[in-house]
CSV table of C-alpha atoms and ligand atoms in Angstrom, one decimal:
chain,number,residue,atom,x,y,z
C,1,UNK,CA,67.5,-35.8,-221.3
C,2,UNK,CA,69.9,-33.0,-220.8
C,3,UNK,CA,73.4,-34.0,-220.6
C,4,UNK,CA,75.6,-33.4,-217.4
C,5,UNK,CA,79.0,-33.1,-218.6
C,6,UNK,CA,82.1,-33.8,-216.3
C,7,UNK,CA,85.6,-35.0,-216.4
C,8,UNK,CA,86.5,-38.6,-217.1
C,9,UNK,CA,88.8,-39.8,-214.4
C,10,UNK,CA,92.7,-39.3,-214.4
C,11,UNK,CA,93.2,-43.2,-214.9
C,12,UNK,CA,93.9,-45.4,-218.1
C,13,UNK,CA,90.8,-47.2,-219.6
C,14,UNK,CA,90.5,-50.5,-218.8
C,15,UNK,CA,88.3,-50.6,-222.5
C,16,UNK,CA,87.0,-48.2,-224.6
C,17,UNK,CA,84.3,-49.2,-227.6
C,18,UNK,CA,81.8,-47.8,-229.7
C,19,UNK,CA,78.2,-49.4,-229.4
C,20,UNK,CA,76.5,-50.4,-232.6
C,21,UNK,CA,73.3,-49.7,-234.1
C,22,UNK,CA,72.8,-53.6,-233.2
C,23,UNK,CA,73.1,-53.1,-229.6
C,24,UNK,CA,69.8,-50.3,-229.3
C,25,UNK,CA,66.5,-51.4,-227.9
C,26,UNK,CA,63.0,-50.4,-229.6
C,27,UNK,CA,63.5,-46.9,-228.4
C,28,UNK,CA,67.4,-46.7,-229.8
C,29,UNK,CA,68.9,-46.2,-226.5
C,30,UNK,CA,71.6,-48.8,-226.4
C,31,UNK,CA,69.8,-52.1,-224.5
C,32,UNK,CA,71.2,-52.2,-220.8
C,33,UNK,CA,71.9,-55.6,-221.2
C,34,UNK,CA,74.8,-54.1,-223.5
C,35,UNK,CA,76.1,-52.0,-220.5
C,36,UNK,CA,76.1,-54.6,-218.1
C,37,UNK,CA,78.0,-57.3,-220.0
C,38,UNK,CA,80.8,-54.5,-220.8
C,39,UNK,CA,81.1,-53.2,-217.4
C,40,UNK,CA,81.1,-56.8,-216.8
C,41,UNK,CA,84.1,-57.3,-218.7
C,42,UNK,CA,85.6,-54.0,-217.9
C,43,UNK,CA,85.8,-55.6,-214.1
C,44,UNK,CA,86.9,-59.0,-215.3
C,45,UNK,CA,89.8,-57.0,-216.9
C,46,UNK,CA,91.1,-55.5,-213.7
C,47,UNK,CA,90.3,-59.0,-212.1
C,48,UNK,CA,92.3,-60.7,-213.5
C,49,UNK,CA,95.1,-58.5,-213.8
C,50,UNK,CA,95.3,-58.4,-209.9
C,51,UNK,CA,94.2,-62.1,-209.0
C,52,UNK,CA,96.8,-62.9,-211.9
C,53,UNK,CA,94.8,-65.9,-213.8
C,54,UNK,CA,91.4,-66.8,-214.3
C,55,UNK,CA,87.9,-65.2,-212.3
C,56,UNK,CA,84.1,-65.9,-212.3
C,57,UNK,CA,82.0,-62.9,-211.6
C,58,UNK,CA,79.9,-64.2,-208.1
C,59,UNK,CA,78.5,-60.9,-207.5
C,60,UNK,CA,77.1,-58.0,-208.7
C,61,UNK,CA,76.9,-56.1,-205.7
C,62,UNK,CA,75.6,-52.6,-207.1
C,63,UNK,CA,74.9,-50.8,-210.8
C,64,UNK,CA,73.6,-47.4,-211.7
C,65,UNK,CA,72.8,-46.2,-214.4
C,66,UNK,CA,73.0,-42.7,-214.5
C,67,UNK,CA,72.1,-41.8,-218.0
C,68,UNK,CA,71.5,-43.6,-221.1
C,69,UNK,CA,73.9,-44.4,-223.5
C,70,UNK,CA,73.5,-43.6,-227.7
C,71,UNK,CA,74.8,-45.4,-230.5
C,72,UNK,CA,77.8,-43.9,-231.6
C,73,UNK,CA,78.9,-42.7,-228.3
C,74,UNK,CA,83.0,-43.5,-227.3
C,75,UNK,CA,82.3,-45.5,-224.2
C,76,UNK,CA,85.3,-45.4,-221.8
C,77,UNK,CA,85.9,-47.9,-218.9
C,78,UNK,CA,87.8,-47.3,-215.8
C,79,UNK,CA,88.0,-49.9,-213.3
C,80,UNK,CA,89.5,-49.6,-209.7
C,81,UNK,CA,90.3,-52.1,-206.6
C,82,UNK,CA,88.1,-51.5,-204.1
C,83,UNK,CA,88.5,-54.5,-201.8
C,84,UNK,CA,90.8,-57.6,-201.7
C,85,UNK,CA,89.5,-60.8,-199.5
C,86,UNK,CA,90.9,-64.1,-199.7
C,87,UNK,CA,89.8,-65.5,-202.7
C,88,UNK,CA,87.4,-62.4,-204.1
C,89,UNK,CA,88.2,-59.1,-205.3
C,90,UNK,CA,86.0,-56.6,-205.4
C,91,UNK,CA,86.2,-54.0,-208.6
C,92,UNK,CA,84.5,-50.6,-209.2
C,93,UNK,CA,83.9,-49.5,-212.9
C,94,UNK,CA,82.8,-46.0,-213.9
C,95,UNK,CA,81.5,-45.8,-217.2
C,96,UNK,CA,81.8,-42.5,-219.5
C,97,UNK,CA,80.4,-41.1,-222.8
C,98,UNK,CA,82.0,-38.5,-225.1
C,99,UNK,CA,79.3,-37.8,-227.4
C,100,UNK,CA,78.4,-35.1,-230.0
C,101,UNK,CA,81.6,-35.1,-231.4
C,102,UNK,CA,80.8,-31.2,-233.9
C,103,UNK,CA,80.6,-30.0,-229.7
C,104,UNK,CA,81.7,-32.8,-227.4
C,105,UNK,CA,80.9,-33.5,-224.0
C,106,UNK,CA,81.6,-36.0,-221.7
C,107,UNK,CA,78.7,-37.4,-219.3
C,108,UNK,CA,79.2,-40.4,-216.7
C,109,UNK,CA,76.5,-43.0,-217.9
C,110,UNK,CA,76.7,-46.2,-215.4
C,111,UNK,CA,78.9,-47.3,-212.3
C,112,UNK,CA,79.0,-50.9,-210.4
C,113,UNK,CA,81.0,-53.0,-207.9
C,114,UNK,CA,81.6,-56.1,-209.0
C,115,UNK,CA,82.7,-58.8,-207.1
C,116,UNK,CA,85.2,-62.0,-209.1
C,117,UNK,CA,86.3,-65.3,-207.3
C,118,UNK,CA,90.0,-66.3,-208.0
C,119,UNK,CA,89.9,-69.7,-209.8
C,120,UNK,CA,92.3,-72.8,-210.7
C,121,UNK,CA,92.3,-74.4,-213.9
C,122,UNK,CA,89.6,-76.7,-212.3
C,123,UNK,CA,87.5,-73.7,-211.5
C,124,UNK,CA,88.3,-74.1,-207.6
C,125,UNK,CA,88.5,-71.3,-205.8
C,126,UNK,CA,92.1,-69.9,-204.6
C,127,UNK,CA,93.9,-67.5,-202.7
C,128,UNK,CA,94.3,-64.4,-204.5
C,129,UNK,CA,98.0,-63.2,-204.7
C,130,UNK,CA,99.2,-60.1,-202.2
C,131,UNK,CA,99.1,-56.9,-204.0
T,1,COA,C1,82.7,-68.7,-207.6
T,1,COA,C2,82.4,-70.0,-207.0
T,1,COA,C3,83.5,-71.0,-207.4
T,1,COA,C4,82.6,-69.8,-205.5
T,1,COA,O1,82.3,-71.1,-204.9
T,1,COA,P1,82.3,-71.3,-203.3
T,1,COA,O2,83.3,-72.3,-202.9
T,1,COA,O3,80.9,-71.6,-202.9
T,1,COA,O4,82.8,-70.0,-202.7
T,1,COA,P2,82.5,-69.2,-201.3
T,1,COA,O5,81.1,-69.2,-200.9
T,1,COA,O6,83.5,-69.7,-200.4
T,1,COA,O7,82.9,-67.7,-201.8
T,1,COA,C5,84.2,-67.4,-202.4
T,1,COA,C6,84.4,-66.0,-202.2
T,1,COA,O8,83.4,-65.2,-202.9
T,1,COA,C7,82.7,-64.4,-202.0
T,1,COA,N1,81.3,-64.3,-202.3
T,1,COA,C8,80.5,-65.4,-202.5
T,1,COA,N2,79.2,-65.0,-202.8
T,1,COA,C9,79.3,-63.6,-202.8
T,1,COA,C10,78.3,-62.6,-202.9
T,1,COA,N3,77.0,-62.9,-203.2
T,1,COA,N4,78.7,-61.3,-202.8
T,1,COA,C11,80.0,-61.0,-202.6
T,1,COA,N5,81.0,-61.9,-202.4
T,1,COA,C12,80.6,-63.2,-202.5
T,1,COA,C13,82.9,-65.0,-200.6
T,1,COA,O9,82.8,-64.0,-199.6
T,1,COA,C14,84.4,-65.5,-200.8
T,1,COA,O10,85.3,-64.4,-200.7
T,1,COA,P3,86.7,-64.5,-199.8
T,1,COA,O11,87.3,-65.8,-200.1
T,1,COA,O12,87.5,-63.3,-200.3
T,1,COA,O13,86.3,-64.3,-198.4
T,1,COA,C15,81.0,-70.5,-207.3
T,1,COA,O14,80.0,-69.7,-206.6
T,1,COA,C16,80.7,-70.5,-208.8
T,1,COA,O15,81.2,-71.2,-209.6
T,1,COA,N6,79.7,-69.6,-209.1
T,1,COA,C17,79.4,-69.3,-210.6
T,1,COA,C18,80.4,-68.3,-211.2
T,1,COA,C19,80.0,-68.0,-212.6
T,1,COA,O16,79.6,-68.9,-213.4
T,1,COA,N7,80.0,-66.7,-212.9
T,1,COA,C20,79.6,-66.3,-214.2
T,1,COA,C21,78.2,-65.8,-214.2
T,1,COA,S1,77.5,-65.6,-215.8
C-alpha cells in the first residue's frame, strides 16, 4: 500500500508506543486487535482526565482504519472531547504512524469515538464534573 503522508495534529499525545514483532498477525501487519485495545486506552486516558476518577468504556461508537500499521512504526495518540452528557463522555482518538525512519513520513492509520461512563468506587454511574 502506498503511504499518504500528512501532518500529525498540533496537540500533545495522549500515548505514543512502538508495536512489537509480538503484536503482528500471519501476514506481519500488526493484529487490529492491537490497535483497538490502544486507541482504547488512548480514550480511557482523556476519560478520565476529564471525568476526574475512574470510567468503563460502554461504547464504541465508530473505528476506521485507514491504513495498516508495521512493526516498528512510532504510533502517536491524540485524543479530543467531543461530547459531554451527564454521566458519559464521548472521546475522539486519531491514530498516527511515522515510519521509515532513513526517509520518514507520517500517515494517519485509525480513528474512533469512544464513549466512557463516569464510575464510583462501586462502579455506579455518576455525574461527570463541569469542564
Ligand atoms: C457503564 C454501565 C455502568 C452503565 O450502566 P447503566 O446504569 O445501565 O447506564 P445507562 O444506560 O444509564 O447509561 C449511562 C450513560 O452511558 C450512555 N450509554 C449507554 N449505552 C451507550 C451506548 N451504547 N452508546 C453510547 N452511550 C451509551 C448513556 O447515554 C448514559 O449517558 P449520559 O448519562 O451521559 O446520558 C454498565 O453498562 C456497565 O457496567 N457496562 C460494562 C462496562 C465495561 O465493563 N466496560 C469494559 C468493556 S471491556
Amino acid at each position: 500500500m502506498i503511504d499518504t503522508p500528512c501532518q500529525m495534529p498540533d496537540l500533545t499525545p495522549v500515548l505514543k508506543v512502538i508495536p512489537m514483532p509480538s503484536d503482528a498477525n500471519q501476514y506481519g501487519d500488526v493484529f487490529g486487535g492491537w490497535t483497538m485495545a490502544q486507541i482504547d486506552l488512548a480514550g480511557a486516558v482523556l476519560a478520565h482526565k476529564a471525568t476526574r476518577g475512574r470510567v468503563a468504556t460502554v461504547a464504541v461508537n465508530t473505528m476506521q482504519f485507514h491504513q495498516p500499521v508495521s512493526v516498528g512504526d512510532i504510533v502517536s495518540f491524540f485524543a479530543e472531547v467531543e461530547r459531554r452528557g451527564n454521566s458519559s463522555i464521548t472521546i475522539k482518538v486519531q491514530m498516527y504512524a511515522e515510519r521509515h525512519p532513513a526517509n520518514p513520513v507520517t500517515v494517519k492509520v485509525t480513528e474512533a469515538s469512544i464513549t466512557y461512563v463516569a464510575l464510583n468506587p462501586d462502579a455506579s454511574k455518576r455525574q461527570i464534573p463541569a469542564a
